[in-house]
XYZ file of C-alpha atoms in Angstrom:
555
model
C -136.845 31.658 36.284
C -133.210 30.533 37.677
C -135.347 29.265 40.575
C -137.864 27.287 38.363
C -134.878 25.370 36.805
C -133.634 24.859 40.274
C -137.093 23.419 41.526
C -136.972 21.341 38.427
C -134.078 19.723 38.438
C -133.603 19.035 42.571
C -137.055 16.972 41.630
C -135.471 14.737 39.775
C -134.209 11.512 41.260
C -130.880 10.215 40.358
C -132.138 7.391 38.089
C -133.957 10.146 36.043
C -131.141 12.390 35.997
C -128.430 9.765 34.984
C -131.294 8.875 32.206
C -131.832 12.056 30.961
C -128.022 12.846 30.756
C -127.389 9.697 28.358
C -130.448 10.656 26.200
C -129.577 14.044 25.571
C -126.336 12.529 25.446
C -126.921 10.112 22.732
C -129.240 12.705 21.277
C -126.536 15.557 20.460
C -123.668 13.050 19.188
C -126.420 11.882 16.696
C -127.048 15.499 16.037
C -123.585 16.226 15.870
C -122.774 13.039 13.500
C -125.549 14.026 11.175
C -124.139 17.442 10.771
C -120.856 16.516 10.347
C -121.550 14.105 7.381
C -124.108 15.163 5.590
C -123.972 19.069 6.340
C -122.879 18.564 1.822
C -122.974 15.579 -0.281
C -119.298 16.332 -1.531
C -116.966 16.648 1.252
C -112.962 16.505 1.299
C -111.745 16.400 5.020
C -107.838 16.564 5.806
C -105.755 15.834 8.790
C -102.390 16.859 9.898
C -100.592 13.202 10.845
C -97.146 14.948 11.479
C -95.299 17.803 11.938
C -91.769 17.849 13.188
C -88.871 19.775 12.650
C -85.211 18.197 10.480
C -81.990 19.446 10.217
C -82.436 22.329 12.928
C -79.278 23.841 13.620
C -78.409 25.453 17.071
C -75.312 27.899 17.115
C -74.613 26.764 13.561
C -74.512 23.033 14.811
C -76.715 19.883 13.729
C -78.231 18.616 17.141
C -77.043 15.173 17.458
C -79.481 12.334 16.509
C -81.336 14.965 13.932
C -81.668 13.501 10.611
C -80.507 15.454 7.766
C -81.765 15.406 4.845
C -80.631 16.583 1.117
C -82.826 17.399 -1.607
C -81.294 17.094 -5.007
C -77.559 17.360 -3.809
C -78.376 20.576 -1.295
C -79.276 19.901 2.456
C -82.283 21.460 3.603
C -81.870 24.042 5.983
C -83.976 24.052 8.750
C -86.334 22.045 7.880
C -89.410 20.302 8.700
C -91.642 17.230 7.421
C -95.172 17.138 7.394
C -97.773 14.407 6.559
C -101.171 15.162 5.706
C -103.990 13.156 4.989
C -106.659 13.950 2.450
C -110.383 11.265 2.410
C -113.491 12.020 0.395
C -115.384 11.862 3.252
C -118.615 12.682 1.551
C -121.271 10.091 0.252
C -120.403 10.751 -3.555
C -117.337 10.446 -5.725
C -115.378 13.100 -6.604
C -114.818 13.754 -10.154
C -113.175 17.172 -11.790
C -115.661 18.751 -12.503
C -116.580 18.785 -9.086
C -113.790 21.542 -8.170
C -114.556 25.295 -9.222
C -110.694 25.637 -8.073
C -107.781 23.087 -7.630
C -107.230 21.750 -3.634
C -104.084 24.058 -2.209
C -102.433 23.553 0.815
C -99.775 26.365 2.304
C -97.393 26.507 4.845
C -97.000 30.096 6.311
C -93.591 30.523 6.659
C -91.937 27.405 5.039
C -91.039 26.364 1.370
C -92.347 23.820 -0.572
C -89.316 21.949 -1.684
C -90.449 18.551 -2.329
C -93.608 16.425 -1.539
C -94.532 12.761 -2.322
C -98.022 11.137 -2.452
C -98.582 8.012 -0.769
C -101.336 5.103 0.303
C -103.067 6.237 -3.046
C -104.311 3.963 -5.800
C -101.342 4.333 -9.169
C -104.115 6.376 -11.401
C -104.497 8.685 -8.572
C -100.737 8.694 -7.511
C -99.797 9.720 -11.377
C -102.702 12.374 -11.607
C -101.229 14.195 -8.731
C -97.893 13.720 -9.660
C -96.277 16.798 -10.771
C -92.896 17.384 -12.612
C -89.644 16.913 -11.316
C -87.455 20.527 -11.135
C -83.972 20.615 -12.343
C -81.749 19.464 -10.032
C -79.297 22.077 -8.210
C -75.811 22.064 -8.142
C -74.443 19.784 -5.429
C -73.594 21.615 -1.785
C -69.874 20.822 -1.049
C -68.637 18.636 1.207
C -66.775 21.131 3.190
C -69.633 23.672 3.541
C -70.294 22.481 6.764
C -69.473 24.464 9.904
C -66.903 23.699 11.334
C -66.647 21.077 14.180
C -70.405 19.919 12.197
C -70.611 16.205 11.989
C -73.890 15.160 10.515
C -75.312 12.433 12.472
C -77.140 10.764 9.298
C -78.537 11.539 5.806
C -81.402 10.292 4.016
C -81.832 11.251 0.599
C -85.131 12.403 -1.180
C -85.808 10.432 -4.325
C -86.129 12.107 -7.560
C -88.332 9.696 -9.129
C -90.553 10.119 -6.704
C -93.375 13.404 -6.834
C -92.134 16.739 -6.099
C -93.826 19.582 -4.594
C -95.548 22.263 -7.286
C -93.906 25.329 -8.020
C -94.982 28.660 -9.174
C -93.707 30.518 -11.619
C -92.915 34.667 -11.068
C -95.481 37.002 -13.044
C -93.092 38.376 -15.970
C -90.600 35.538 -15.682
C -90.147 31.908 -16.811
C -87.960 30.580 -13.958
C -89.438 28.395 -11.192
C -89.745 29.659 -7.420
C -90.323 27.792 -4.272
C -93.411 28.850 -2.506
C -94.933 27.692 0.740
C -98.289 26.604 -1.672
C -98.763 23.215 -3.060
C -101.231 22.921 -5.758
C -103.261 19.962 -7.139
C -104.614 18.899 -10.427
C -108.019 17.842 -10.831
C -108.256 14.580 -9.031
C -110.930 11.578 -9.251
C -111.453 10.250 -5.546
C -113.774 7.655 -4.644
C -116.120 7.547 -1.641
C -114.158 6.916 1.609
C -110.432 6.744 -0.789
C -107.464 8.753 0.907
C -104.361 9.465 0.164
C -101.459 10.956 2.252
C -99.020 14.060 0.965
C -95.303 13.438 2.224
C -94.458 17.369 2.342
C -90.900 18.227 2.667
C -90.448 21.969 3.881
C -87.743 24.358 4.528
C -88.063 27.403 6.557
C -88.472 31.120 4.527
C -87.497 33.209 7.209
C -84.089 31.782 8.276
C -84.981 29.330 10.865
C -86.267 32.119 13.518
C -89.736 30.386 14.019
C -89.111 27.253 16.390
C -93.011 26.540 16.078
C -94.325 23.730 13.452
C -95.411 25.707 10.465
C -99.428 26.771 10.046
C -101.467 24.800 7.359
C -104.219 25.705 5.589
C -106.094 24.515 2.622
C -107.873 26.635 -0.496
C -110.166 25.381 -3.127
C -113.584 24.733 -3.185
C -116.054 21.564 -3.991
C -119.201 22.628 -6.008
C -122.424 21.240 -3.484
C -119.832 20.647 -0.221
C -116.594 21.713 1.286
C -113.348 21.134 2.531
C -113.063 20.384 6.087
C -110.242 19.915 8.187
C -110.133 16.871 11.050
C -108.425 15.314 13.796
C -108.647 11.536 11.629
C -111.578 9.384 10.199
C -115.325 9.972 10.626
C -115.593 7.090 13.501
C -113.207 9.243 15.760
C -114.760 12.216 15.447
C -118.086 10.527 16.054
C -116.447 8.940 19.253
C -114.722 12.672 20.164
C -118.065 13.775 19.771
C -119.675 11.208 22.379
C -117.434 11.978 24.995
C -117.170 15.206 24.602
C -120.808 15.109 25.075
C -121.073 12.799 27.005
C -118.422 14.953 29.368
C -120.762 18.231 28.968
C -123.430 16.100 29.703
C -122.149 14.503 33.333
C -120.916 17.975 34.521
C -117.717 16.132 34.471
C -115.609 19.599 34.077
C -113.611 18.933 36.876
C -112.028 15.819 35.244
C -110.733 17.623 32.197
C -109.436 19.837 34.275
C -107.173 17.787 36.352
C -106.274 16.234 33.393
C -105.596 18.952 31.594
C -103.028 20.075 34.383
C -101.762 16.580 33.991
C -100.287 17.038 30.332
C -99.584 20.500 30.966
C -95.213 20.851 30.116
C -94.578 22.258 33.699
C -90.696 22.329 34.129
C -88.823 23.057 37.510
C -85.979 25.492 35.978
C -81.987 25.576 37.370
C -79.895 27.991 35.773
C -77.052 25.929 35.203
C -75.299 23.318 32.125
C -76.487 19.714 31.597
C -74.928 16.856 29.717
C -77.312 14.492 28.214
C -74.671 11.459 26.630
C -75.331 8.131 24.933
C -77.875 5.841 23.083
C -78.531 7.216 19.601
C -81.420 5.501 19.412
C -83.369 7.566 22.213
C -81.735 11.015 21.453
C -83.934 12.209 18.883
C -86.638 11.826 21.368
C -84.205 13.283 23.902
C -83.605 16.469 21.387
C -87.376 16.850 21.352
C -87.164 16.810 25.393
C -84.396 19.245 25.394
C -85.856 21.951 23.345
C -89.113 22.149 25.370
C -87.568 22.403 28.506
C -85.240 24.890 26.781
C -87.849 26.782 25.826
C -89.492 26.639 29.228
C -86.675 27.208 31.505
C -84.369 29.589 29.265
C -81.747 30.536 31.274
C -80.452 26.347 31.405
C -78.245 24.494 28.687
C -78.777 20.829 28.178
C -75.743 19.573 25.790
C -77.171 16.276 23.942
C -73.919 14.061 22.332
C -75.764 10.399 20.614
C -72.282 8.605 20.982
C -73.561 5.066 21.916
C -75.026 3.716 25.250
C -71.491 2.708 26.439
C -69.999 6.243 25.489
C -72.775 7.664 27.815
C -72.101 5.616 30.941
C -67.974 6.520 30.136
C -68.843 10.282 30.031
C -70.760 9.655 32.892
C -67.999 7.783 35.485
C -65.442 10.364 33.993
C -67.627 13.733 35.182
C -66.878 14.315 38.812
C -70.419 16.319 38.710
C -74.182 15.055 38.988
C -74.747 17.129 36.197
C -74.209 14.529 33.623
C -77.059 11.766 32.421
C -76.366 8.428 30.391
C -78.591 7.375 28.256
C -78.614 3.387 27.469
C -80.180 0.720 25.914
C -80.788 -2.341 27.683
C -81.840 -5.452 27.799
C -84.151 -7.214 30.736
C -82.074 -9.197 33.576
C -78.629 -7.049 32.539
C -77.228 -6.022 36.068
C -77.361 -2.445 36.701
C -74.498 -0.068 36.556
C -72.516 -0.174 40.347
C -72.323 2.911 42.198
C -75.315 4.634 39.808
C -78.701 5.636 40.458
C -80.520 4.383 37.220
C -83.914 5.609 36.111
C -86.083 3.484 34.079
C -88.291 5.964 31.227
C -90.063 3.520 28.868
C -89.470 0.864 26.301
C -87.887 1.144 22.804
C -89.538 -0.688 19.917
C -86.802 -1.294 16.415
C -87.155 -3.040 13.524
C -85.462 -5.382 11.202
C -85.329 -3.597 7.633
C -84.447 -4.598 4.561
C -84.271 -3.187 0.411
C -87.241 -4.108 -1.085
C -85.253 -5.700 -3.762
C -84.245 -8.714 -1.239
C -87.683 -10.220 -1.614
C -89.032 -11.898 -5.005
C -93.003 -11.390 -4.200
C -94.890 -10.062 -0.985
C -94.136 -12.934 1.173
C -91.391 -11.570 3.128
C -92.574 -8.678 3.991
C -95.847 -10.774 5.213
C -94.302 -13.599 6.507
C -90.609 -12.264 7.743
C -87.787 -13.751 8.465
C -87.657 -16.361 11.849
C -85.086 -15.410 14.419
C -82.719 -18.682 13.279
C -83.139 -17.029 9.714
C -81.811 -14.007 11.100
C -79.214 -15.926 13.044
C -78.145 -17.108 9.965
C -77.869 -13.844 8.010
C -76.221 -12.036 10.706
C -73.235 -14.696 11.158
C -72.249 -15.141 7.845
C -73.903 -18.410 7.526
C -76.048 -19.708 4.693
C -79.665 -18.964 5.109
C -81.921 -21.896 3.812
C -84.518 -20.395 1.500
C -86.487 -23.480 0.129
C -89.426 -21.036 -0.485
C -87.224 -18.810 -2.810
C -88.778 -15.820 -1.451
C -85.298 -14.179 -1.627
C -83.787 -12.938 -4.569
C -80.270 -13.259 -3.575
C -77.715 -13.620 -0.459
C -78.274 -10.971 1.754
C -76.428 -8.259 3.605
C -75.862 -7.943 7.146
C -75.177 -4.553 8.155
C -74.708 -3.924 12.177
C -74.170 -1.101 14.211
C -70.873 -0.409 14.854
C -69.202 -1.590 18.281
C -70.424 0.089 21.381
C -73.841 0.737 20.578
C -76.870 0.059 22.602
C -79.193 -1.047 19.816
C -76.742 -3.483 18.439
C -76.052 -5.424 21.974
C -80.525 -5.030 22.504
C -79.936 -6.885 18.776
C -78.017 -9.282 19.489
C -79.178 -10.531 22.794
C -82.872 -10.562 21.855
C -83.011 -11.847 18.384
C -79.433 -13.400 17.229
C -79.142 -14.857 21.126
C -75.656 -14.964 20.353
C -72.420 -12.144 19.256
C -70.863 -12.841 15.968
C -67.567 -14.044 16.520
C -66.523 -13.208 13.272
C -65.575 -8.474 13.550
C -67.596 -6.892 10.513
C -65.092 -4.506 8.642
C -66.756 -0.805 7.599
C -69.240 -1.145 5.122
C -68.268 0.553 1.661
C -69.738 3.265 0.173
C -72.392 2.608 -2.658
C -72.663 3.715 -5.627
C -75.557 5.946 -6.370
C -78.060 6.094 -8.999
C -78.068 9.662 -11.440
C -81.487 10.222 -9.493
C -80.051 9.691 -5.960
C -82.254 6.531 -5.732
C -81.214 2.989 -3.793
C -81.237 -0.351 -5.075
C -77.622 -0.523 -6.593
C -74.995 -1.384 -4.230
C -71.186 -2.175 -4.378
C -69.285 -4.504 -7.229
C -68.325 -6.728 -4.354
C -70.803 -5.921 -0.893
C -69.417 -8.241 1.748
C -71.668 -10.514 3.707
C -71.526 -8.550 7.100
C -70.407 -4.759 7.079
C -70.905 -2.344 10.232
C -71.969 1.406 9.724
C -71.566 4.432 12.792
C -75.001 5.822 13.166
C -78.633 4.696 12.282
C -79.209 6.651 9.735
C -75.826 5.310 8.087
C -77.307 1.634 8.338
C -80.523 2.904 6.715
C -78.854 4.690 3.854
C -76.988 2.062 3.108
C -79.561 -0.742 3.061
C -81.882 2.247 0.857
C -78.863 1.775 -1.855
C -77.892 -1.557 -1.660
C -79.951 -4.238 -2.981
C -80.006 -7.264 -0.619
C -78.733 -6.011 2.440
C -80.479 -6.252 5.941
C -79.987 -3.745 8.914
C -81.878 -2.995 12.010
C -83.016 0.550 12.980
C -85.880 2.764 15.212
C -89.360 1.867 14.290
C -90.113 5.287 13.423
C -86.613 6.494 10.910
C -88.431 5.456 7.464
C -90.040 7.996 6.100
C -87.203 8.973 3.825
C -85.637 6.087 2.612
C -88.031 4.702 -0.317
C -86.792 1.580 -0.586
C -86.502 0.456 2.932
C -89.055 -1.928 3.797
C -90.094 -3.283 7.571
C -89.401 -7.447 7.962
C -91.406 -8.978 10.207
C -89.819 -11.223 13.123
C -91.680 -14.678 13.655
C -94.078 -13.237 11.351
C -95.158 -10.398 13.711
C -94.769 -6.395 12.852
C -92.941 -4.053 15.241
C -96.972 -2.570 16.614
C -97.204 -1.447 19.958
C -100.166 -4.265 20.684
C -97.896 -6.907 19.593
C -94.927 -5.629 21.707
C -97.245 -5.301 25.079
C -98.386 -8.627 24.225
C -94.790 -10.130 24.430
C -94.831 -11.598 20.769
C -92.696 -8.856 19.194
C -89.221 -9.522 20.560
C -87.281 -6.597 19.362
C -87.346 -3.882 21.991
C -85.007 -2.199 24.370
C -85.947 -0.686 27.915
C -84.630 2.885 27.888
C -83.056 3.298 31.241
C -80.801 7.150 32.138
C -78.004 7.130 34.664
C -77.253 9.667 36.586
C -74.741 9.699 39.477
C -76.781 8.927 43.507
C -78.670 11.270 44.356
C -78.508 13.426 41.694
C -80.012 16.742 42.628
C -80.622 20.092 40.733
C -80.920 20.666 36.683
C -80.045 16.736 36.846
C -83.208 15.895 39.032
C -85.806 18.457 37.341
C -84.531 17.345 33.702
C -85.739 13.468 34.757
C -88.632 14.464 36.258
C -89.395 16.640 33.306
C -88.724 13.638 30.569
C -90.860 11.395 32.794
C -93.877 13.780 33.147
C -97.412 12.958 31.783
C -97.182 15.783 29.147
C -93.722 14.668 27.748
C -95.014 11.584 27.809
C -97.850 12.616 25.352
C -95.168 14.731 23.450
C -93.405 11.565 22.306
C -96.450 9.151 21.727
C -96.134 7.770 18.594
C -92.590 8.025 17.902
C -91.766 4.296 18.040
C -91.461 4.939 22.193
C -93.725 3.386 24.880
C -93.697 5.866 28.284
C -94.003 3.728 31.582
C -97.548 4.766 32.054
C -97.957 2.552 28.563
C -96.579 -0.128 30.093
C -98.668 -0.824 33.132
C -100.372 -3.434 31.838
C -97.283 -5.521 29.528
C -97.788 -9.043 29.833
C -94.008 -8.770 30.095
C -93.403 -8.230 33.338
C -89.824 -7.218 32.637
C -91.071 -4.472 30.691
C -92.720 -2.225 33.142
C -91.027 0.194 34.449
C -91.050 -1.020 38.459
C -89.345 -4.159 37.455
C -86.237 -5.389 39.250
């Protein structure tokens, strides 16, 4: 029979076999498409957006650049966020009646300690919003370990919705559980909504893997599926996965595969990875995988500012030392160092949403002479009255890399006039922003990003600049446009988003050993992929910039 098929097939002339691989391609994604949405006329899918880990302590120490985060006056130990997203998928709406059982979703191994709904219509936000628990005692401020220097805080909002509790059998006191549980919900054809989960870890931080999620409940006539995103990519997965199977194109995945695979060349020996604040959460992420990979190396990670990093660097006699710094396109490289270009970072101005009066600003945003204006004390003309008072400037202290990338891509200029340390607001009985100081000055500098956006969370007014990607926690932060364009990646490739620094590590010529398998680790195809996402743009991203000072083999 094997020889039949054989016969068969070596008959076939390339033109019929190219033909007959798209129609059967073509054929099973239409296959596959009809199963997938109508295999039930009522069908929830979910997706898991992101999973990463906060406040992780090694030896009893925060990692620098971690953010740390406190839930009702406690910090969450070992922690982790999650964001899910939940779309009625189906081809009918989705009423109560339509669940035997409420929509769960656990977290083997974590607590629920707090969750927030978000992108969702208001009825839908207040049907799944569930009561607030009594708040906790405050932690003290000298709980810490010692030598333990947080490098930021964000604070949860209590207003906000909290993650669902369950109570003991027997007893009437509330217990955190690694289950969230819905009410009955109304959602429309093709509505979503996204769950902001807060979790801590129930078994005293000795998992180091992103906790397992699963969803219960059941939909009367369908079910609940989960998904990589929206219908259209999994249609389009299913084409080219097809399409692949199809082709006999095997030995492409494969070398691809290899590509992203987190191979690590191991030294047993200490490395110190110093500087830009900005890049070492991304750096942390680096670390721990080739950690975990290579166990018997250290790699020491201190976020002390860009020009901290080159200092540590020139003052360690070794080559096992790398500086991490943000810079700016044309700046001379650092003499006598071998420096090692690794992507693009992409910030943002920010804002509290109490600055603007209506939607325009955060539409429209502010034009790099506004900005000018704010940032050096000056007054800002505002004929529109789209702003509801004088703002804030906050900066980054002296010495860091994203305040220098700041000033010498937007301002074009350095405030003459030093900013004196911003003072600390007062908070609402909830925790929430939006009241500041009696007296906020015009321009006030903070130490770490996640200082700046704290304070701009609390203070109404006030304007900052941070990471893209640092805003999940801070409620009343909101992103401000620059010349009216959003910090995307498109718009940054495209060279009409100005704010962005080229991430470039020093290390000391020809570094060799831990120093030289750490780079080539961080610059790898599969770290690469490991960081998508994360407000970061690899080199292999930026191959085709119409900036030509943005790729990574520019002078």
């Amino acid at each position: 029979m094997f020889d039949t098929i054989a016969d068969f097939f070596g008959g076939l002339s390339d033109g019929q076999m190219w033909a007959g691989a798209v129609v059967c391609a073509v054929s099973a994604s239409v296959v596959a498409f009809w199963l997938d949405r109508y295999q039930g006329w009522r069908r929830i899918s979910w997706s898991e957006v992101y999973n990463g880990p906060i406040n992780k302590h090694i030896n009893n120490q925060p990692p620098p650049g971690m953010w740390e985060i406190h839930w009702q006056g406690q910090q969450i130990s070992e922690g982790s966020l999650v964001i899910l997203e939940v779309r009625n998928s189906g081809v009918q709406t989705l009423e109560p009646e339509h669940f035997p059982g409420p929509l769960t979703f656990t977290f083997e191994g974590r607590k629920v300690v707090h969750f927030k709904v978000r992108d969702a219509n208001e009825t839908l936000e207040t049907a799944l919003r569930p009561q607030v628990p009594a708040q906790a005692a405050p932690v003290p401020a000298d709980t810490h370990p010692a030598g333990a220097h947080p490098s930021g805080s964000g604070s949860v909002s209590g207003s906000a919705s909290v993650s669902t509790v369950r109570q003991s059998a027997g007893e009437g006191t509330e217990q955190r559980t690694d289950t969230i549980t819905l009410p009955l919900f109304t959602l429309n054809r093709r509505d979503r909504f996204r769950l902001l989960v807060l979790l801590e870890d129930g078994r005293n931080g000795s998992s180091v893997k992103p906790p397992k999620i699963t969803a219960g409940g059941k939909v009367r006539g369908g079910r609940i599926k989960r998904t990589a995103g929206r219908a259209r990519r999994r249609w389009a997965a299913a084409i080219v996965v097809t399409l692949v199977a199809a082709l006999s194109l095997g030995a492409g995945t494969y070398a691809n595969n290899q590509s992203l695979a987190l191979n690590a060349t191991c030294s047993s020996s200490r490395l110190t990875v110093a500087g830009s604040t900005a890049f070492s959460p991304l750096a942390h992420q680096v670390k721990e995988s080739y950690e975990e990979r290579c166990t018997e190396a250290e790699v020491l990670l201190e976020a002390t500012g860009s020009r901290e990093g080159l200092t540590k660097l020139r003052a360690n006699r070794t080559d096992e030392t790398i500086a991490m710094v943000d810079t700016v396109p044309g700046l001379a490289p650092e003499k006598g160092l071998d420096g090692h270009h690794v992507g693009v970072l992409v910030f943002a101005v920010v804002a509290n949403e109490k600055l603007s009066r209506d939607r325009s600003l955060w539409d429209r945003g502010l034009t790099q002479e506004e900005l000018r204006q704010v940032f050096t004390g000056g007054a800002v003309d505002d004929e529109d009255e789209r702003l509801a008072g004088a703002p804030v400037a906050v900066v980054r202290a002296d010495g860091s890399g994203t305040r220098d990338v700041f000033e010498e891509r937007v301002l074009g200029t350095r405030p003459t006039t030093p900013a004196s340390p911003c003072p600390v607001p007062r908070r609402d009985s909830d925790g929430a922003g939006g009241e500041g100081p009696a007296e906020a000055p015009r321009i006030c500098s903070v130490g770490s990003t996640m200082e700046l956006l704290d304070y701009v969370n609390r203070t109404e007014n006030a304007v900052g600049y941070a990471e893209a990607d640092a805003l999940p926690f801070f409620p009343h932060v909101r992103t401000v446009p620059v010349n009216g364009t959003a910090p995307t990646k498109e718009d940054v490739l495209a060279g009409d988003y100005p704010f962005w620094a080229s991430e470039v590590l020093y290390t000391r010529e020809g570094a060799t050993g831990i120093t030289r398998d750490f780079l080539d680790f961080l610059r790898s195809r599969g770290v690469s992929k490991l960081l998508e996402g994360r407000g970061f743009l690899p080199c292999r991203e930026l191959e085709d910039s119409r900036v030509e000072a943005m790729r990574c083999g520019a002078g």
